[in-house]
CSV table of C-alpha atoms (C1' of nucleotides) in Angstrom, one decimal:
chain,number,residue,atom,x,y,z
A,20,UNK,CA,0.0,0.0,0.0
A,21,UNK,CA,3.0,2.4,0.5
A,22,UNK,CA,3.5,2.5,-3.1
A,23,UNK,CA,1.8,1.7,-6.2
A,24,UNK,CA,2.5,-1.5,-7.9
A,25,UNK,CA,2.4,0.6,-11.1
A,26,UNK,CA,4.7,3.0,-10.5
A,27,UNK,CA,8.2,1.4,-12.1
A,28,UNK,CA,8.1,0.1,-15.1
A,29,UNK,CA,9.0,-4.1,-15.1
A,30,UNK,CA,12.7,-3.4,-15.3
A,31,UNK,CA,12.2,-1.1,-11.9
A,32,UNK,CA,12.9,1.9,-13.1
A,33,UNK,CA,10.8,5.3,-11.7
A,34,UNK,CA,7.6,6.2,-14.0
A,35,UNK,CA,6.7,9.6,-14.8
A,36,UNK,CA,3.0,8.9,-14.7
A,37,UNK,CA,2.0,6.8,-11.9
A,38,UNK,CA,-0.3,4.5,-13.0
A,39,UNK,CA,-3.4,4.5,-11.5
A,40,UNK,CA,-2.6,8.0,-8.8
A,41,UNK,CA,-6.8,8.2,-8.7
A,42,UNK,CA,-7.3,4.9,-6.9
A,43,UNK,CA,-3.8,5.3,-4.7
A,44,UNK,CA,-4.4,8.3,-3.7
A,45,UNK,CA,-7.5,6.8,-2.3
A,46,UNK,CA,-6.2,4.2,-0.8
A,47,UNK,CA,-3.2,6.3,0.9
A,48,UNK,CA,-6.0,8.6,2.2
A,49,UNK,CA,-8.2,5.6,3.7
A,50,UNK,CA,-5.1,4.3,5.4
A,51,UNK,CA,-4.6,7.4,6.8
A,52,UNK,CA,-7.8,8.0,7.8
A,53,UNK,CA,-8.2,4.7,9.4
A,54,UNK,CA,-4.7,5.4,11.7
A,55,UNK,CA,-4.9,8.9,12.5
A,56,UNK,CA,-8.5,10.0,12.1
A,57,UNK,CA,-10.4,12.5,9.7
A,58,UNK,CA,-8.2,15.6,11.8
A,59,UNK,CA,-4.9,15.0,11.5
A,60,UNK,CA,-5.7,14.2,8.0
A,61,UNK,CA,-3.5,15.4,5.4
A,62,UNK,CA,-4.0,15.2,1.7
A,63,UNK,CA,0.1,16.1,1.4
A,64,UNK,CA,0.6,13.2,3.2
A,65,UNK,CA,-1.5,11.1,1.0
A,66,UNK,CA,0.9,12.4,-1.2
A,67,UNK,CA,4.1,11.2,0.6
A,68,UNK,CA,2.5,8.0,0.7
A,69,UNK,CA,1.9,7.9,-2.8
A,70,UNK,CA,5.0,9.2,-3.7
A,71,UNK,CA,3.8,12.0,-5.7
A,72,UNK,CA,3.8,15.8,-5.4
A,73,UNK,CA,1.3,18.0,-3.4
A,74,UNK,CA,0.1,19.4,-6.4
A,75,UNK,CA,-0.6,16.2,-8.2
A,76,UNK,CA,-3.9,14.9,-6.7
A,77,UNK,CA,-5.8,18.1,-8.6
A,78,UNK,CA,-5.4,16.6,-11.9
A,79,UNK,CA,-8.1,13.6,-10.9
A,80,UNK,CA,-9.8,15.3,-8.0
A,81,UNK,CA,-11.4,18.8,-8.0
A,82,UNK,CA,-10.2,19.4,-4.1
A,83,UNK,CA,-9.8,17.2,-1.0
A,84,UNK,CA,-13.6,17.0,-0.6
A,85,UNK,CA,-14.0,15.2,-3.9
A,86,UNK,CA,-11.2,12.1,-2.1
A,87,UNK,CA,-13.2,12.3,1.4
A,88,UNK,CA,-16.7,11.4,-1.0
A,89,UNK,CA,-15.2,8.5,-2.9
A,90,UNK,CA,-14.0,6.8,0.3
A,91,UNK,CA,-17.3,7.4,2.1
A,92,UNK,CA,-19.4,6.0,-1.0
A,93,UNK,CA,-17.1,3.1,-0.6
A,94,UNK,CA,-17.5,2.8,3.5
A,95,UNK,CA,-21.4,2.4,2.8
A,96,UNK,CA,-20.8,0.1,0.2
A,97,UNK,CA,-18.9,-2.1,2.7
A,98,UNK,CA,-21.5,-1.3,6.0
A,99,UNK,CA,-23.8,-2.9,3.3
A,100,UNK,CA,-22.6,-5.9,2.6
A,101,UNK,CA,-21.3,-6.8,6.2
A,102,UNK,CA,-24.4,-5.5,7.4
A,103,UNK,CA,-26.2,-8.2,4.8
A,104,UNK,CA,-23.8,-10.8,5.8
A,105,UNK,CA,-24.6,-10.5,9.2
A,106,UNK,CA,-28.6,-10.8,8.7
A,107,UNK,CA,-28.4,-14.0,6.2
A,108,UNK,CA,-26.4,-15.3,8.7
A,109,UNK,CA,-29.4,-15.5,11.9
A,110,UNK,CA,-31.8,-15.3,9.8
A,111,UNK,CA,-33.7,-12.9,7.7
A,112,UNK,CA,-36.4,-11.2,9.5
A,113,UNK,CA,-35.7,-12.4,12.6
A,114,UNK,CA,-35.2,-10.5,15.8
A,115,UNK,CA,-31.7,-12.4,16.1
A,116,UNK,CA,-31.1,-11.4,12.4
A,117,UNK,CA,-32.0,-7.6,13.0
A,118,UNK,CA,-29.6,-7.7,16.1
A,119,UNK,CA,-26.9,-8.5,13.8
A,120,UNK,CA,-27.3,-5.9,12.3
A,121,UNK,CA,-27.2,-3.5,14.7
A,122,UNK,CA,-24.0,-5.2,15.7
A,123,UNK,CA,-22.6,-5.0,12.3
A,124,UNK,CA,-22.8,-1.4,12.4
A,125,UNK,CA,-21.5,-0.8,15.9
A,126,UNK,CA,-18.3,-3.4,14.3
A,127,UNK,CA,-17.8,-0.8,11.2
A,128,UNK,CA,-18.3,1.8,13.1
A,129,UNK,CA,-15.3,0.7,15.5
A,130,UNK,CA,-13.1,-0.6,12.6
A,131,UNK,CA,-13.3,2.5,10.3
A,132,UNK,CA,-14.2,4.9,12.8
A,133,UNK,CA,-12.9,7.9,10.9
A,134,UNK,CA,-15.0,7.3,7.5
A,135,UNK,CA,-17.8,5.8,9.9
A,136,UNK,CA,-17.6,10.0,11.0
A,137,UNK,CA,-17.3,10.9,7.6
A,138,UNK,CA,-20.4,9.2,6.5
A,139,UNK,CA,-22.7,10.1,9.5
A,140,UNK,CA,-20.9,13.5,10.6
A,141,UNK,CA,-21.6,16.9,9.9
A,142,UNK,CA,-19.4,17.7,6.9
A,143,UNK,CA,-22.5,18.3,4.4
A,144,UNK,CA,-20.5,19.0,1.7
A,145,UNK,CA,-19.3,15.7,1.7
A,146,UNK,CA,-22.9,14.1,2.2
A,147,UNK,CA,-25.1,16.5,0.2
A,148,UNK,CA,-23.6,15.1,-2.9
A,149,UNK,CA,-25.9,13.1,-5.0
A,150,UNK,CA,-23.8,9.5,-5.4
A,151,UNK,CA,-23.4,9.6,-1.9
A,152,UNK,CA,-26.8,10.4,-0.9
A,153,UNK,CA,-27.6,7.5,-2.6
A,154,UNK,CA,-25.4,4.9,-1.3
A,155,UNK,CA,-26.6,5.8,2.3
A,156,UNK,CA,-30.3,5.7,1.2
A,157,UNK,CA,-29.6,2.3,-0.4
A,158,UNK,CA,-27.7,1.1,2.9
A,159,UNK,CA,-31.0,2.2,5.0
A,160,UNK,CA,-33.3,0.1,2.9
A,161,UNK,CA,-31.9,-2.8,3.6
A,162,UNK,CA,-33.5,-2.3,7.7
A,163,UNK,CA,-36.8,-1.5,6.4
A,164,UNK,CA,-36.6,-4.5,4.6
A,165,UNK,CA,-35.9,-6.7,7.6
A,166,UNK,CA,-38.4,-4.8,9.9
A,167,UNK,CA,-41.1,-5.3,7.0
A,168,UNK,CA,-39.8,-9.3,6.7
A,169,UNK,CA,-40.3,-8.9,10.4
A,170,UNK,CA,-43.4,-7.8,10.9
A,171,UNK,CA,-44.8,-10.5,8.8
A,172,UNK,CA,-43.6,-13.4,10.0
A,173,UNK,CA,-44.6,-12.5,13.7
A,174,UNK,CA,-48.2,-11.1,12.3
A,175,UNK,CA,-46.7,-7.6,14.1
A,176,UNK,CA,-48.7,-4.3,14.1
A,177,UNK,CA,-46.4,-1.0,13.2
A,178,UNK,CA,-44.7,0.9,10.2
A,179,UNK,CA,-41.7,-0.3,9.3
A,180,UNK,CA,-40.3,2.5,8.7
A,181,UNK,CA,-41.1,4.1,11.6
A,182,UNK,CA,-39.9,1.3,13.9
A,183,UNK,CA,-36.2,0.9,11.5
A,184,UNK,CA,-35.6,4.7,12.5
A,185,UNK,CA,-35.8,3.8,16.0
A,186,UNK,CA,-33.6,1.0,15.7
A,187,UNK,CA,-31.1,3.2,13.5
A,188,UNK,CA,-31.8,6.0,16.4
A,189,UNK,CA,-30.5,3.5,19.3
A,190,UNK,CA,-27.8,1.8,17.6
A,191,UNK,CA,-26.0,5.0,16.4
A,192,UNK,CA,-26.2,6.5,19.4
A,193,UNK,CA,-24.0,3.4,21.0
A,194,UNK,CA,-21.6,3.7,17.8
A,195,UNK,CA,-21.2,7.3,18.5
A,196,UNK,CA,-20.8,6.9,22.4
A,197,UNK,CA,-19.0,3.7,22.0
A,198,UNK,CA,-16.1,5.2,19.1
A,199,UNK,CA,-16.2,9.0,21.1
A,200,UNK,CA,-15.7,7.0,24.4
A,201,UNK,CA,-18.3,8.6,26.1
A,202,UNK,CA,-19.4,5.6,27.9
A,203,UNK,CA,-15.8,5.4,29.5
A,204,UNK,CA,-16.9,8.2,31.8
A,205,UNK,CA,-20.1,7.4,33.5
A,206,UNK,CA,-19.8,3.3,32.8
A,207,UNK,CA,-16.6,1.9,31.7
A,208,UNK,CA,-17.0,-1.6,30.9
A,209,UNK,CA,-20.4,-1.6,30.0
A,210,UNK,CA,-22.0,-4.7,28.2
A,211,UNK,CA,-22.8,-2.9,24.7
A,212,UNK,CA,-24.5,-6.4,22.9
A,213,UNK,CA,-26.7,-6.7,25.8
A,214,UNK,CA,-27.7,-3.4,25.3
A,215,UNK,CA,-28.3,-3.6,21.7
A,216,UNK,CA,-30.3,-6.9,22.6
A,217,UNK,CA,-32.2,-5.8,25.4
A,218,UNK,CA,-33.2,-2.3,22.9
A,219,UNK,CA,-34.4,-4.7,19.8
A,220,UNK,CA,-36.5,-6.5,22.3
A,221,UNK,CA,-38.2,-3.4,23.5
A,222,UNK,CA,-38.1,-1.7,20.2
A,223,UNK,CA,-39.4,-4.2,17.9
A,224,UNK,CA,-43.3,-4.7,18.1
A,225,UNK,CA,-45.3,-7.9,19.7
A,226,UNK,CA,-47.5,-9.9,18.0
A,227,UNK,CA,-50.7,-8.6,17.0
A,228,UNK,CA,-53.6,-9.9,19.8
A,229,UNK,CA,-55.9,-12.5,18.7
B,18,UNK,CA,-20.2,40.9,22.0
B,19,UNK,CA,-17.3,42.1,18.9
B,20,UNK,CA,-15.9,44.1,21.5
B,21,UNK,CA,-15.2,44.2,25.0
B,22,UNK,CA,-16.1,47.3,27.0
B,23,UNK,CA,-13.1,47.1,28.7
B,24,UNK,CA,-10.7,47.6,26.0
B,25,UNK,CA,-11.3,51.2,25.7
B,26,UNK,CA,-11.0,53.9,28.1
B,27,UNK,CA,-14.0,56.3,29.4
B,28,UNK,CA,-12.4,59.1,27.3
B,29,UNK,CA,-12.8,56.3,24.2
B,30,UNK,CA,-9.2,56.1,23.4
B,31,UNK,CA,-7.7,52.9,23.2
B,32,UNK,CA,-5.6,50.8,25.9
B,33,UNK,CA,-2.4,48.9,25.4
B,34,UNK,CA,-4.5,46.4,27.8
B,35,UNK,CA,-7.9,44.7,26.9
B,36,UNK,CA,-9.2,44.1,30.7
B,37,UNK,CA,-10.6,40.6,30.8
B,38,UNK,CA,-8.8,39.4,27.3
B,39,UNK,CA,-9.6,35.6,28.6
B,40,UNK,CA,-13.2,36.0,28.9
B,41,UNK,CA,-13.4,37.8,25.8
B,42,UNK,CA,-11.8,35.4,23.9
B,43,UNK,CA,-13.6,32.2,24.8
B,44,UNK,CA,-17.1,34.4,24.1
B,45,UNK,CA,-15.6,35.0,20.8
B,46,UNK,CA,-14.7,31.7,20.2
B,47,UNK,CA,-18.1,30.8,21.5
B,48,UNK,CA,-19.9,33.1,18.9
B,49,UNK,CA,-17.7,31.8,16.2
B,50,UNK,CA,-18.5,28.0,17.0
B,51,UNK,CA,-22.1,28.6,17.0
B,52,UNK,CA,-22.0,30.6,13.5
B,53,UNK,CA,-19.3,28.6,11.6
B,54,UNK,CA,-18.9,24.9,13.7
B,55,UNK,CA,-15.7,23.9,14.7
B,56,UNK,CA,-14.2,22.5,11.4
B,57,UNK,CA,-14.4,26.3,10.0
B,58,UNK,CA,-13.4,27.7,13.4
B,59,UNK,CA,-9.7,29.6,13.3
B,60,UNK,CA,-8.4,31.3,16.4
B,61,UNK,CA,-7.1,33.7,14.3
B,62,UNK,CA,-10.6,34.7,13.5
B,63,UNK,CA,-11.5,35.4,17.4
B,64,UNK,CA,-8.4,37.2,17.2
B,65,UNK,CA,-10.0,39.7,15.1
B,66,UNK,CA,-13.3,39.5,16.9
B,67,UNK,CA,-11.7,40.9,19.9
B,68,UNK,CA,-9.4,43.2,18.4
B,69,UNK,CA,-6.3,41.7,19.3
B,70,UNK,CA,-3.5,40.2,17.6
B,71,UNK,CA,-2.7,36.5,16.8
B,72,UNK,CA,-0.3,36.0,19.3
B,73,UNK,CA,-2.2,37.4,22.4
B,74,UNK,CA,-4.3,34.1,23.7
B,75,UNK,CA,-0.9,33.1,24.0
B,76,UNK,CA,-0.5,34.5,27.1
B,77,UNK,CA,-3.9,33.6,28.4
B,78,UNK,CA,-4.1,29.6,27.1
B,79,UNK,CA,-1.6,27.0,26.0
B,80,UNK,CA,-2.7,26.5,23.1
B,81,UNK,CA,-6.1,26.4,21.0
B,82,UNK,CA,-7.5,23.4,22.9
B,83,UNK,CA,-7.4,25.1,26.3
B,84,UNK,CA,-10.1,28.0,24.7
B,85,UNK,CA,-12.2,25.3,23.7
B,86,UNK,CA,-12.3,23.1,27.3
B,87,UNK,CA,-13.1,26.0,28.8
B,88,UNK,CA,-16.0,26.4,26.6
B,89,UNK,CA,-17.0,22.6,27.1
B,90,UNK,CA,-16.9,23.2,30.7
B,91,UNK,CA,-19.1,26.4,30.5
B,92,UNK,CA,-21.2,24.1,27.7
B,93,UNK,CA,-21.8,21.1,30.5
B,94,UNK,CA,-23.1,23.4,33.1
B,95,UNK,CA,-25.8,25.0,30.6
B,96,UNK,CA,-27.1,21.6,29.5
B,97,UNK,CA,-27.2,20.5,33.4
B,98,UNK,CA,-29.4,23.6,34.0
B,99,UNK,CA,-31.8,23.3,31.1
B,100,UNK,CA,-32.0,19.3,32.1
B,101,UNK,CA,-33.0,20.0,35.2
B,102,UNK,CA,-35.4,23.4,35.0
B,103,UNK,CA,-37.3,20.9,32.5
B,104,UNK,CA,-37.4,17.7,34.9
B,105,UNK,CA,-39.0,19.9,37.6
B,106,UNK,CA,-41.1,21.6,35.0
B,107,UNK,CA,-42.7,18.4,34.8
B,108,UNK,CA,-42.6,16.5,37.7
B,109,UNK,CA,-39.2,14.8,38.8
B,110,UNK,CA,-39.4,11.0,38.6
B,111,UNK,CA,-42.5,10.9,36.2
B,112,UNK,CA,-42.4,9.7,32.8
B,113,UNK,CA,-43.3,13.0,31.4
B,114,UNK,CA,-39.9,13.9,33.7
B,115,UNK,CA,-37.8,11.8,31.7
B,116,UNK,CA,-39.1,12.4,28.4
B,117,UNK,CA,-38.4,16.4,29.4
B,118,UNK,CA,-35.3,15.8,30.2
B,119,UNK,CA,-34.7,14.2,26.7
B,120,UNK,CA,-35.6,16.7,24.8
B,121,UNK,CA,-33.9,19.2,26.7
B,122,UNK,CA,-30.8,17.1,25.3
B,123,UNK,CA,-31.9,17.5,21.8
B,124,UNK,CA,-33.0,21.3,22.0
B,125,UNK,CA,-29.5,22.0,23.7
B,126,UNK,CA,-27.8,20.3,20.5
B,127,UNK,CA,-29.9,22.0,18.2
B,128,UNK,CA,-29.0,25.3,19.8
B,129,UNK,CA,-25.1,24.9,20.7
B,130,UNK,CA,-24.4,22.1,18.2
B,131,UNK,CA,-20.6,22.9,17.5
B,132,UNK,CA,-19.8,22.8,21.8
B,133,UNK,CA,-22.4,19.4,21.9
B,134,UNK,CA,-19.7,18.3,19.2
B,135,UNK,CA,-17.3,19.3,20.9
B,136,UNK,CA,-18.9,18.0,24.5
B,137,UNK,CA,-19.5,14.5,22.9
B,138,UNK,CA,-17.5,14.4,20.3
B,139,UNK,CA,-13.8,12.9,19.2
B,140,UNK,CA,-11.6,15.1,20.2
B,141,UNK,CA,-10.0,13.0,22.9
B,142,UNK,CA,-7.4,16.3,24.0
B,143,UNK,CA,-10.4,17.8,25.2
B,144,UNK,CA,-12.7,15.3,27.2
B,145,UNK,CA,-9.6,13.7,28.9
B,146,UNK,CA,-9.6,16.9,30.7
B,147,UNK,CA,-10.2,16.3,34.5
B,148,UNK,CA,-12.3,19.1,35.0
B,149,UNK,CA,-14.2,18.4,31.4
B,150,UNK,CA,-14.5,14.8,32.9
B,151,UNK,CA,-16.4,15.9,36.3
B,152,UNK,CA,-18.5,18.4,34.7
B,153,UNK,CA,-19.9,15.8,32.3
B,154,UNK,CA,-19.9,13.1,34.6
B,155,UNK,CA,-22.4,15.5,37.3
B,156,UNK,CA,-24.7,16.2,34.3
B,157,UNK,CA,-25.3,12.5,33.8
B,158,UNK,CA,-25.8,12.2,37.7
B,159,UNK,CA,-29.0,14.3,36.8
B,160,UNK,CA,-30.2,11.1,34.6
B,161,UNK,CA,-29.4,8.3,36.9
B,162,UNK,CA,-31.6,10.3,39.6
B,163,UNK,CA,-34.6,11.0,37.7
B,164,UNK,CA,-34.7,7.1,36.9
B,165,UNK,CA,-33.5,6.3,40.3
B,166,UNK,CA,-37.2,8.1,41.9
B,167,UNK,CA,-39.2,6.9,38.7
B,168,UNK,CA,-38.6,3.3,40.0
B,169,UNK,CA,-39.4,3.7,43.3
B,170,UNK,CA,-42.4,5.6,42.9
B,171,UNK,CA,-43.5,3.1,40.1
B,172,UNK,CA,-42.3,0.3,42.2
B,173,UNK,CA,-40.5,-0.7,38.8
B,174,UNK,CA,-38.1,-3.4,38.9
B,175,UNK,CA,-34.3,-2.7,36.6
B,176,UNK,CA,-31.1,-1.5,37.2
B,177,UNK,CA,-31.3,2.8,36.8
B,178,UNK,CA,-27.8,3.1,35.7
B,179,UNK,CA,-28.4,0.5,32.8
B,180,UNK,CA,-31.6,2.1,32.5
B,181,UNK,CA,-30.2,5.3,31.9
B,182,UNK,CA,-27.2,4.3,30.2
B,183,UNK,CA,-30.5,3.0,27.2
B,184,UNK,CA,-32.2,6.1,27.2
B,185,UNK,CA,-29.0,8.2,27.5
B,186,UNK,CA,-27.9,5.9,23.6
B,187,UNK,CA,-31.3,6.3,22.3
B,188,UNK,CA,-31.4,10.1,22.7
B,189,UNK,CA,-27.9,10.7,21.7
B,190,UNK,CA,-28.4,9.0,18.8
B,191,UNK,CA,-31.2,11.1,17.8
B,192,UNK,CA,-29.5,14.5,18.6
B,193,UNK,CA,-26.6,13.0,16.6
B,194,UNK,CA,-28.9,12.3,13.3
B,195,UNK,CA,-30.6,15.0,13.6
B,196,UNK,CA,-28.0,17.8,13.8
B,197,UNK,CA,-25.5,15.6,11.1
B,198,UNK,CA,-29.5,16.2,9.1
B,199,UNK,CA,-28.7,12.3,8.4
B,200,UNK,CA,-32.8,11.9,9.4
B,201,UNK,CA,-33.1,14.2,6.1
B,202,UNK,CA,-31.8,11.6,3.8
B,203,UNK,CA,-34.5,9.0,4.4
B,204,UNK,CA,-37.2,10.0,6.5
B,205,UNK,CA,-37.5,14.1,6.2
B,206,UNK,CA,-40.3,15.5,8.6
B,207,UNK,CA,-39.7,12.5,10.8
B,208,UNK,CA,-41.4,13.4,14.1
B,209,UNK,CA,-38.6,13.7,16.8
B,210,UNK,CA,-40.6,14.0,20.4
B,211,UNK,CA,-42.9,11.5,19.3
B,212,UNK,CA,-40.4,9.0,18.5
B,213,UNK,CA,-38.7,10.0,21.6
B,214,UNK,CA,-41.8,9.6,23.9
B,215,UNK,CA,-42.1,6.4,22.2
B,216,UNK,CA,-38.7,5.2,23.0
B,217,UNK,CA,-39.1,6.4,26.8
B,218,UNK,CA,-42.2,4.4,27.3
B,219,UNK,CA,-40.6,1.3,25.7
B,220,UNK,CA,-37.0,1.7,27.7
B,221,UNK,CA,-38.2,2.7,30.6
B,222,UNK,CA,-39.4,-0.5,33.3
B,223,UNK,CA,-42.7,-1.2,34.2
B,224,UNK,CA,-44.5,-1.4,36.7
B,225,UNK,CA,-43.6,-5.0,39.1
B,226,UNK,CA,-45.9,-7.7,38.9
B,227,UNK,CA,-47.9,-8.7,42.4
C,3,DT,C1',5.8,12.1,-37.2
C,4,DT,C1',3.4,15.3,-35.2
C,5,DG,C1',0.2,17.5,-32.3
C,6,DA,C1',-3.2,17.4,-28.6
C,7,DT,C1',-4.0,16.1,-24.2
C,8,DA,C1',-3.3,13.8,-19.9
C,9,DA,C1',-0.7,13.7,-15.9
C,10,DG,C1',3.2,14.8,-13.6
C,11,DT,C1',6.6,18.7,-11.3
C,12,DT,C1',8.3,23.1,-9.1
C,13,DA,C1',7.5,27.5,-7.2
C,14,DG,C1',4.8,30.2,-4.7
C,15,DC,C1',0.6,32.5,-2.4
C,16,DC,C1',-2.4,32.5,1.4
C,17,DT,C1',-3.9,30.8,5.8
C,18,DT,C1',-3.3,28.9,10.3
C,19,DT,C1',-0.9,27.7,14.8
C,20,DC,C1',2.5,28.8,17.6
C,21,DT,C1',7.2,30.8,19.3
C,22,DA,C1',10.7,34.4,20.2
C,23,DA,C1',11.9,38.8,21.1
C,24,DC,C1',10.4,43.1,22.2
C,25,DA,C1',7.3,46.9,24.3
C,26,DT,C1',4.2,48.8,27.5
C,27,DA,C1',1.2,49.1,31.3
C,28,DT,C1',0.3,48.0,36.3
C,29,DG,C1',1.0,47.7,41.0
C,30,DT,C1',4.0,46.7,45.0
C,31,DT,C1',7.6,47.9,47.8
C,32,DA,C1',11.4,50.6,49.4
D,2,DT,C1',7.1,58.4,44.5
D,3,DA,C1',10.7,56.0,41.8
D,4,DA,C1',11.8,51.7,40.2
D,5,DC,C1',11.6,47.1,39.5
D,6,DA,C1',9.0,42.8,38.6
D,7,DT,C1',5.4,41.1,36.3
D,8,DA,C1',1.5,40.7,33.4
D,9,DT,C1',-0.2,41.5,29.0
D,10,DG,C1',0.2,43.3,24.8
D,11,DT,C1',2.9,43.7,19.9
D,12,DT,C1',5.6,42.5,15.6
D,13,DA,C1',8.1,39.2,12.9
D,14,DG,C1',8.6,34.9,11.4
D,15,DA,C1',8.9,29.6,11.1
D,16,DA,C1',6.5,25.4,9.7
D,17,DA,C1',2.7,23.1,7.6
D,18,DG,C1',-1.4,22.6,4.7
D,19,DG,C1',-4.5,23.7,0.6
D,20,DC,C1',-4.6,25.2,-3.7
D,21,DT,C1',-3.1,27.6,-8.3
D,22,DA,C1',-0.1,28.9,-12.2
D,23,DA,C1',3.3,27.8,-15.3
D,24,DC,C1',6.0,24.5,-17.0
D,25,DT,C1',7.5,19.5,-18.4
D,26,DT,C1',7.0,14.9,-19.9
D,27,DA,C1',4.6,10.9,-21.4
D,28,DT,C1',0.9,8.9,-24.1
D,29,DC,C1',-2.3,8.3,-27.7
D,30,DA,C1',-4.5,9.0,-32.1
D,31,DA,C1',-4.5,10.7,-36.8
DNA sequence: TTGATAAGTTAGCCTTTCTAACATATGTTA
DNA sequence: TAACATATGTTAGAAAGGCTAACTTATCAA
């Protein structure tokens, strides 16, 4: 990752063109994020990592927003499918299956904490943009689809929709506490899957009466 | 607020000292983080707000990060007060209690969303602060009590800190989605204080059987 | 082969944080 | 009240990052 496998030529010596800078810059920049955190993030270190100039990242990207929305399409491309993975594997549309879920987004948010930020945070120039708007609504579906698989195999009563926010409402709120260490203060060592158990329980609706 | 009414003598001519540079520096800073948020906050620009030049906080703070605990600090207090004036508003230990004190959370974010960022947020620097600690730690006290007198007056059976700890997640993560205006993206008009009563009611113990 | 274009580079501007060296006000004490 | 010590300002400037302009080199297509 510290340098591009395209950058020499097959006899070793240096390129003048990179290769593929567009995708390596990206990948410096996610590596980076990932150990340091969206803060001390610098696109001229990209760079150094790279092996390129400061200057050359504005021939393929418009500014260092335009790097910062690539890698968060990508990061809800991944939530996605590890959040899928995680269902198929209890069970689609059960209450075990929509805990994994939950869980799967408390694990991405803990592995990739920095573009977990960038995806949820409050940079909007970063999530007002169109592609990206539409990888998160795509991501969000895949609850509603659950809660809707849900609700009719237990003959539940409620809106789907309604009942995903909520879910989505208590599980970020442990990502955020859990990755800001907020917990630490107040309850160090807390039990965060029992939580996150105990909340779909409650959250999730009963079986209709009758 | 651009200028303190100390920096200037009665006669209007203009001292070599400011009077209370400190203060009027973290209110600048304040003002600034409310406007702009803290990714477009310089302390260069609070600099200028108070008429001073860039070297001067210098002599009042380490660095940057010293301004901005103290604003944390001053940020803690304010949500303990609103917390509380709306518990008692509504009864202490009553559900409508708790639900008050909820949305007191959520209106405070609203209203001082860059210092709630900054109060909950990732900057570590600032919230290992032993002061910052204390003052955040006193203001979930608050919490832990309300649920503490809910029980026994409902003779509710459940631990308050875990109890709290729930509620604590599930309205964090709403303040967080709805000031990152991630709610926008697939449920716009979404009903906050509804869904929050809703959670309260569902998180909260009920009353013990016998 | 040539010419257009894509994709690098260097140099430099502006901004920010922070330090060093200097200047001025303040207030305590002899 | 003079004078020193200290607190609190200032200017100048270093280091780092984002970004642009102007220039250079590689690549591709006619």
């Amino acid at each position: 990752m510290s340098e591009s496998p395209t950058s020499r030529t097959s006899s070793g010596k240096q390129r003048y063109h990179h290769g593929d800078l567009r995708q390596a810059l990206i990948d410096a920049s996610h590596q980076l994020l990932v150990e340091k955190g969206a803060e001390n993030f610098s696109l001229a270190d990209a760079c150094r990592v790279a092996g390129v100039s400061t200057a050359a990242p504005y021939k393929h990207f418009r500014d260092k927003l335009e790097i910062l929305k690539a890698i968060v399409e990508q990061g809800f491309d991944r939530m996605s499918q590890r959040s899928l993975a995680a269902v198929r594997a209890k069970g689609e549309g059960t209450i075990d299956g929509v805990i994994a879920m939950g869980q799967a987004y408390i694990a991405f948010a803990m592995e990739e904490t920095a573009v977990f930020r960038l995806m949820f945070g409050h940079n909007t120039a970063i999530k007002r943009d169109e592609h990206v708007e539409d990888t998160g609504r795509s991501c969000f579906k895949n609850v509603i689809a659950q809660i809707t698989l849900y609700c009719e195999k237990n003959e539940a009563d409620g809106d789907p929709l309604h009942i995903a926010l909520s879910l989505w409402t208590f599980v970020h709120g442990a990502a955020c506490l859990l990755i800001d260490e907020d917990y630490e203060n107040v309850a160090p060592g807390i039990d965060i899957d029992a939580m996150i158990a105990d909340a779909a329980i409650r959250l999730l609706p009963t079986r209709k009466k009758g």
